[in-house]
Coordinates of C-alpha atoms and ligand atoms in Angstrom, one line a residue:
M1245 CA 132.9 21.2 72.8
T1246 CA 135.9 22.4 74.9
V1247 CA 135.1 22.7 78.6
K1248 CA 137.6 24.6 80.7
H1249 CA 138.1 23.2 84.2
P1250 CA 136.5 25.6 86.7
A1251 CA 138.8 26.6 89.5
S1252 CA 135.9 26.3 92.0
Y1253 CA 133.2 23.8 93.1
Q1254 CA 135.6 20.9 93.6
W1255 CA 135.9 20.1 97.4
L1256 CA 132.9 22.5 97.8
A1257 CA 130.9 20.3 95.4
E1258 CA 131.5 17.3 97.6
H1259 CA 129.8 19.1 100.5
Y1260 CA 127.5 21.4 98.7
D1261 CA 124.2 20.0 99.9
E1262 CA 125.2 20.0 103.5
I1263 CA 126.7 23.5 103.4
F1264 CA 124.0 25.2 101.4
S1265 CA 121.0 23.3 102.8
F1266 CA 119.2 26.8 103.0
R1267 CA 119.1 26.9 99.1
S1268 CA 115.7 25.1 99.4
W1269 CA 114.3 28.5 100.3
M1270 CA 114.2 29.2 96.6
A1271 CA 111.8 26.5 95.7
P1272 CA 108.6 28.2 96.7
A1273 CA 109.5 31.2 94.5
R1274 CA 110.0 28.9 91.5
E1275 CA 106.7 27.1 92.3
R1276 CA 104.8 30.4 92.4
I1277 CA 106.4 31.9 89.3
L1278 CA 106.1 28.8 87.2
E1279 CA 102.6 27.8 88.5
S1280 CA 100.7 28.7 85.3
I1281 CA 103.4 27.3 83.0
L1282 CA 104.4 23.9 84.5
L1283 CA 101.2 22.1 83.5
R1284 CA 102.3 22.5 79.8
V1285 CA 106.0 21.6 80.4
R1286 CA 107.0 18.1 79.3
T1287 CA 110.8 18.6 79.0
G1288 CA 113.3 20.9 80.8
C1289 CA 116.9 21.7 81.5
D1290 CA 118.5 23.1 84.7
L1291 CA 121.6 25.1 84.0
G1292 CA 124.4 25.4 86.6
C1293 CA 122.5 22.5 88.2
G1294 CA 124.9 21.8 91.0
T1295 CA 124.0 18.5 92.6
A1296 CA 120.7 18.4 90.5
S1297 CA 118.3 19.2 93.3
T1298 CA 116.1 21.4 91.1
A1299 CA 116.3 18.9 88.2
I1300 CA 115.2 16.1 90.5
E1301 CA 112.3 18.1 91.9
L1302 CA 111.0 19.0 88.4
A1303 CA 111.5 15.3 87.3
R1304 CA 109.4 14.2 90.2
D1305 CA 106.7 16.6 88.9
G1306 CA 106.8 14.6 85.6
V1307 CA 109.2 16.7 83.6
R1308 CA 111.9 14.8 81.6
M1309 CA 115.0 16.8 82.6
Y1310 CA 118.6 17.6 81.5
A1311 CA 120.9 18.9 84.2
V1312 CA 124.0 20.9 83.0
D1313 CA 127.0 22.0 85.0
L1314 CA 130.6 23.0 84.2
S1315 CA 132.1 21.4 87.3
A1316 CA 133.1 17.7 86.9
V1317 CA 132.7 17.1 90.6
M1318 CA 129.2 18.6 90.6
C1319 CA 128.3 16.5 87.6
R1320 CA 129.4 13.3 89.5
K1321 CA 127.5 14.3 92.6
A1322 CA 124.4 15.1 90.4
K1323 CA 124.6 11.7 88.7
E1324 CA 124.9 9.9 92.0
K1325 CA 121.9 11.8 93.4
V1326 CA 119.8 11.2 90.2
A1327 CA 120.6 7.5 90.4
R1328 CA 119.4 7.4 94.0
A1329 CA 116.2 9.3 93.2
G1330 CA 115.4 7.0 90.2
V1331 CA 114.0 9.9 88.1
P1332 CA 114.5 10.8 84.4
V1333 CA 117.4 13.3 84.5
T1334 CA 120.3 13.3 82.1
V1335 CA 123.4 15.0 83.5
L1336 CA 125.7 16.8 81.0
R1337 CA 128.9 18.5 81.6
A1338 CA 129.0 21.8 79.6
D1339 CA 129.4 25.5 79.9
M1340 CA 126.1 27.5 80.1
R1341 CA 127.5 29.9 77.5
T1342 CA 127.9 27.3 74.8
F1343 CA 125.8 24.2 75.8
R1344 CA 123.7 22.3 73.2
L1345 CA 121.0 19.8 74.1
P1346 CA 120.3 16.7 72.0
T1347 CA 116.6 17.8 71.8
P1348 CA 114.9 21.2 72.5
V1349 CA 113.0 21.6 75.7
D1350 CA 110.0 23.6 77.1
L1351 CA 111.7 25.1 80.1
V1352 CA 115.2 26.1 81.1
T1353 CA 115.9 27.0 84.7
C1354 CA 119.1 28.5 86.3
E1355 CA 118.9 28.9 90.0
F1356 CA 120.8 30.2 93.1
D1357 CA 122.7 32.9 91.2
A1358 CA 124.4 30.3 89.0
I1359 CA 124.0 32.7 86.0
N1360 CA 126.2 35.3 87.9
H1361 CA 129.1 32.8 87.8
V1362 CA 130.1 33.5 84.1
P1363 CA 133.4 35.3 83.8
L1364 CA 132.4 38.4 81.8
K1365 CA 129.6 40.9 81.7
G1366 CA 129.2 40.2 78.0
D1367 CA 128.6 36.5 78.7
L1368 CA 125.0 37.2 79.7
V1369 CA 123.9 37.6 76.1
R1370 CA 125.9 34.4 75.2
V1371 CA 124.0 32.4 77.9
C1372 CA 120.6 33.9 76.7
K1373 CA 121.4 32.9 73.1
S1374 CA 122.4 29.4 74.1
V1375 CA 119.2 29.1 76.1
A1376 CA 117.1 30.4 73.3
R1377 CA 118.6 27.7 71.0
A1378 CA 117.9 25.0 73.6
L1379 CA 114.2 26.0 73.9
N1380 CA 111.2 25.2 71.8
P1381 CA 109.5 28.3 70.4
G1382 CA 107.2 29.5 73.2
G1383 CA 109.4 27.8 75.8
H1384 CA 110.4 29.7 79.0
F1385 CA 113.7 30.7 80.7
F1386 CA 113.5 31.1 84.5
F1387 CA 116.4 32.3 86.6
D1388 CA 117.4 34.3 89.6
V1389 CA 120.3 36.8 89.7
N1390 CA 122.3 38.7 92.3
H1391 CA 122.6 42.5 91.8
E1392 CA 125.2 45.1 92.8
P1393 CA 123.6 46.0 96.2
A1394 CA 123.9 42.3 97.3
F1395 CA 127.6 42.3 96.5
A1396 CA 128.1 45.6 98.2
D1397 CA 126.0 45.0 101.3
V1398 CA 126.3 41.3 102.0
W1399 CA 129.4 39.9 100.5
P1400 CA 131.9 42.0 102.6
L1401 CA 130.4 40.4 105.8
T1402 CA 132.0 37.3 107.3
W1403 CA 129.8 34.2 107.4
W1404 CA 130.3 31.0 109.4
I1405 CA 128.4 27.8 108.5
D1406 CA 128.8 24.9 110.9
R1407 CA 127.5 21.5 109.9
P1408 CA 128.3 18.0 111.4
S1409 CA 131.0 17.0 108.9
V1410 CA 132.0 20.4 107.4
A1411 CA 132.5 24.0 108.6
V1412 CA 133.0 27.0 106.3
T1413 CA 134.0 30.6 106.8
M1414 CA 133.2 33.0 103.9
H1415 CA 134.4 36.5 103.5
G1416 CA 134.3 38.6 100.3
G1417 CA 133.9 42.0 98.8
Y1418 CA 132.8 43.9 95.8
D1419 CA 135.0 45.4 93.0
K1420 CA 132.8 48.2 91.6
R1421 CA 135.2 48.9 88.7
R1422 CA 135.0 45.3 87.4
A1423 CA 131.3 44.9 88.5
R1424 CA 132.3 41.7 90.3
G1425 CA 131.7 40.2 93.7
W1426 CA 134.2 37.8 95.2
V1427 CA 134.3 35.4 98.1
E1428 CA 137.1 33.5 99.8
M1429 CA 135.9 30.3 101.3
E1430 CA 137.9 28.4 104.0
G1431 CA 136.5 24.9 104.6
F1432 CA 137.2 22.4 107.3
V1433 CA 136.1 18.9 106.5
R1434 CA 136.0 16.3 109.2
E1435 CA 138.2 13.2 108.6
G1436 CA 137.8 11.0 111.7
K1437 CA 139.1 13.0 114.7
L1438 CA 140.9 15.5 112.4
W1439 CA 139.7 18.3 110.1
R1440 CA 141.3 18.9 106.7
R1441 CA 141.5 22.5 105.5
H1442 CA 140.3 23.5 102.0
H1443 CA 140.1 26.8 100.1
D1444 CA 137.9 28.0 97.3
Y1445 CA 137.4 31.3 95.6
I1446 CA 134.3 32.3 93.7
E1447 CA 133.6 35.4 91.7
E1448 CA 130.3 36.6 90.3
V1449 CA 129.6 39.3 87.7
C1450 CA 126.6 41.6 88.1
W1451 CA 124.0 43.2 85.8
T1452 CA 121.3 45.7 86.3
V1453 CA 117.7 44.9 85.5
A1454 CA 118.0 47.0 82.3
E1455 CA 121.0 45.0 81.2
I1456 CA 119.2 41.7 81.8
R1457 CA 116.2 42.9 79.8
A1458 CA 118.5 44.0 76.9
A1459 CA 120.3 40.7 76.8
L1460 CA 117.1 38.7 76.8
T1461 CA 115.6 40.8 74.1
A1462 CA 118.8 40.5 71.9
A1463 CA 118.6 36.7 72.3
G1464 CA 115.0 36.6 71.0
F1465 CA 113.0 36.5 74.2
D1466 CA 109.7 38.3 74.8
R1467 CA 107.2 38.5 77.7
I1468 CA 110.0 39.4 80.0
K1469 CA 109.0 39.6 83.7
I1470 CA 111.4 40.5 86.5
W1471 CA 110.4 40.5 90.2
D1472 CA 112.3 41.7 93.2
A1473 CA 113.1 38.6 95.3
M1474 CA 111.7 40.4 98.4
K1475 CA 108.3 39.5 97.0
F1476 CA 109.0 35.8 97.6
L1477 CA 111.8 35.3 100.1
H1478 CA 110.3 36.8 103.3
H1479 CA 112.3 34.5 105.6
D1480 CA 115.7 35.7 104.4
K1481 CA 116.4 38.4 107.0
G1482 CA 119.6 39.6 105.2
L1483 CA 117.7 40.2 101.9
K1484 CA 116.9 43.8 101.0
R1485 CA 115.1 45.3 98.0
G1486 CA 117.4 45.4 95.0
H1487 CA 119.6 42.5 96.1
R1488 CA 118.2 39.7 93.9
S1489 CA 115.7 39.3 91.1
F1490 CA 113.7 36.4 89.7
C1491 CA 113.3 36.5 85.9
L1492 CA 111.0 34.8 83.5
A1493 CA 111.1 35.2 79.7
R1494 CA 109.5 33.5 76.8
R1495 CA 111.3 32.5 73.6
A1496 CA 109.4 34.4 71.0
V1497 CA 107.1 32.2 68.9
Ligands
LIG2149 C1 125.8 28.6 93.4 S1 125.9 27.1 92.5 C2 124.1 26.8 92.2 C3 123.8 25.3 92.0 C4 122.3 25.0 91.8 N1 121.8 25.8 90.7 C5 121.6 25.2 93.1 O1 120.5 25.8 93.0 O2 122.0 24.8 94.1 C6 126.5 27.6 91.0 C7 126.7 26.4 90.0 O3 127.0 26.9 88.7 C8 128.0 26.1 88.1 N2 128.7 26.9 87.0 C9 129.5 27.9 87.2 N3 129.9 28.4 86.0 C10 129.2 27.7 85.1 C11 129.2 27.7 83.6 N4 129.9 28.6 82.9 N5 128.4 26.8 83.0 C12 127.7 25.9 83.7 N6 127.7 25.8 85.1 C13 128.5 26.7 85.7 C14 128.9 25.7 89.3 O4 129.7 24.6 89.0 C15 127.9 25.5 90.4 O5 127.4 24.1 90.4

């Protein structure tokens, strides 16, 4: 499989857990949504896994996991974290649009808007078809997704994240014509008494709830449930209705 080097998540991957420590807010939503399913899940795969936080959490619950990411640096960080955790997680470098697993699984997850990172609007159905191929019949696909109002309301703001060894400023916008949000990230990483400056640029493509339902249906999913994230993420003061959804779908039997 040919894997293109992603332009982003290189220096950012080195410091991802420190910068985005607030991503743990998502875990309670996953736990509530998957509550009735997890008891039957033996094997799983986290797509766009980042540093493998979700894969490690699920592995600690007894699920034998794969963790898939396109960024080589993320995969290295994920492997290091998995080794420290001592849990059964196999890290694979692959593109979520084309990935193939050695064996099918009961659950595929894709969290913290990783699915929005694909380059084209039409890539959603490619991801859904690859996920359907990776699942056992009756297996589930769980993901969260950013929508247009989040890109239009939140991404044009300027954010400042200050941690002991890294500081980041983020400023972006929304290109309605291309249905894409973008963010410029300037990072300052502490090196002794000095700070080294880094830059990263991330784009996300957006879909409506109707487009997500259509892509899942075309890929062979049924029992599609979509919740507004406001139902679960009360502590996120910037979040408004329509910004983000959680989705759960079953690969038809
Ligand atoms: C916002 S991070 C989310 C990471 C992780 N899911 C989490 O919850 O912290 C997005 C991740 O998606 C990965 N990614 C972007 N495009 C991808 C693709 N086409 N296939 C697989 N992974 C991709 C990035 O490398 C990055 O690790």
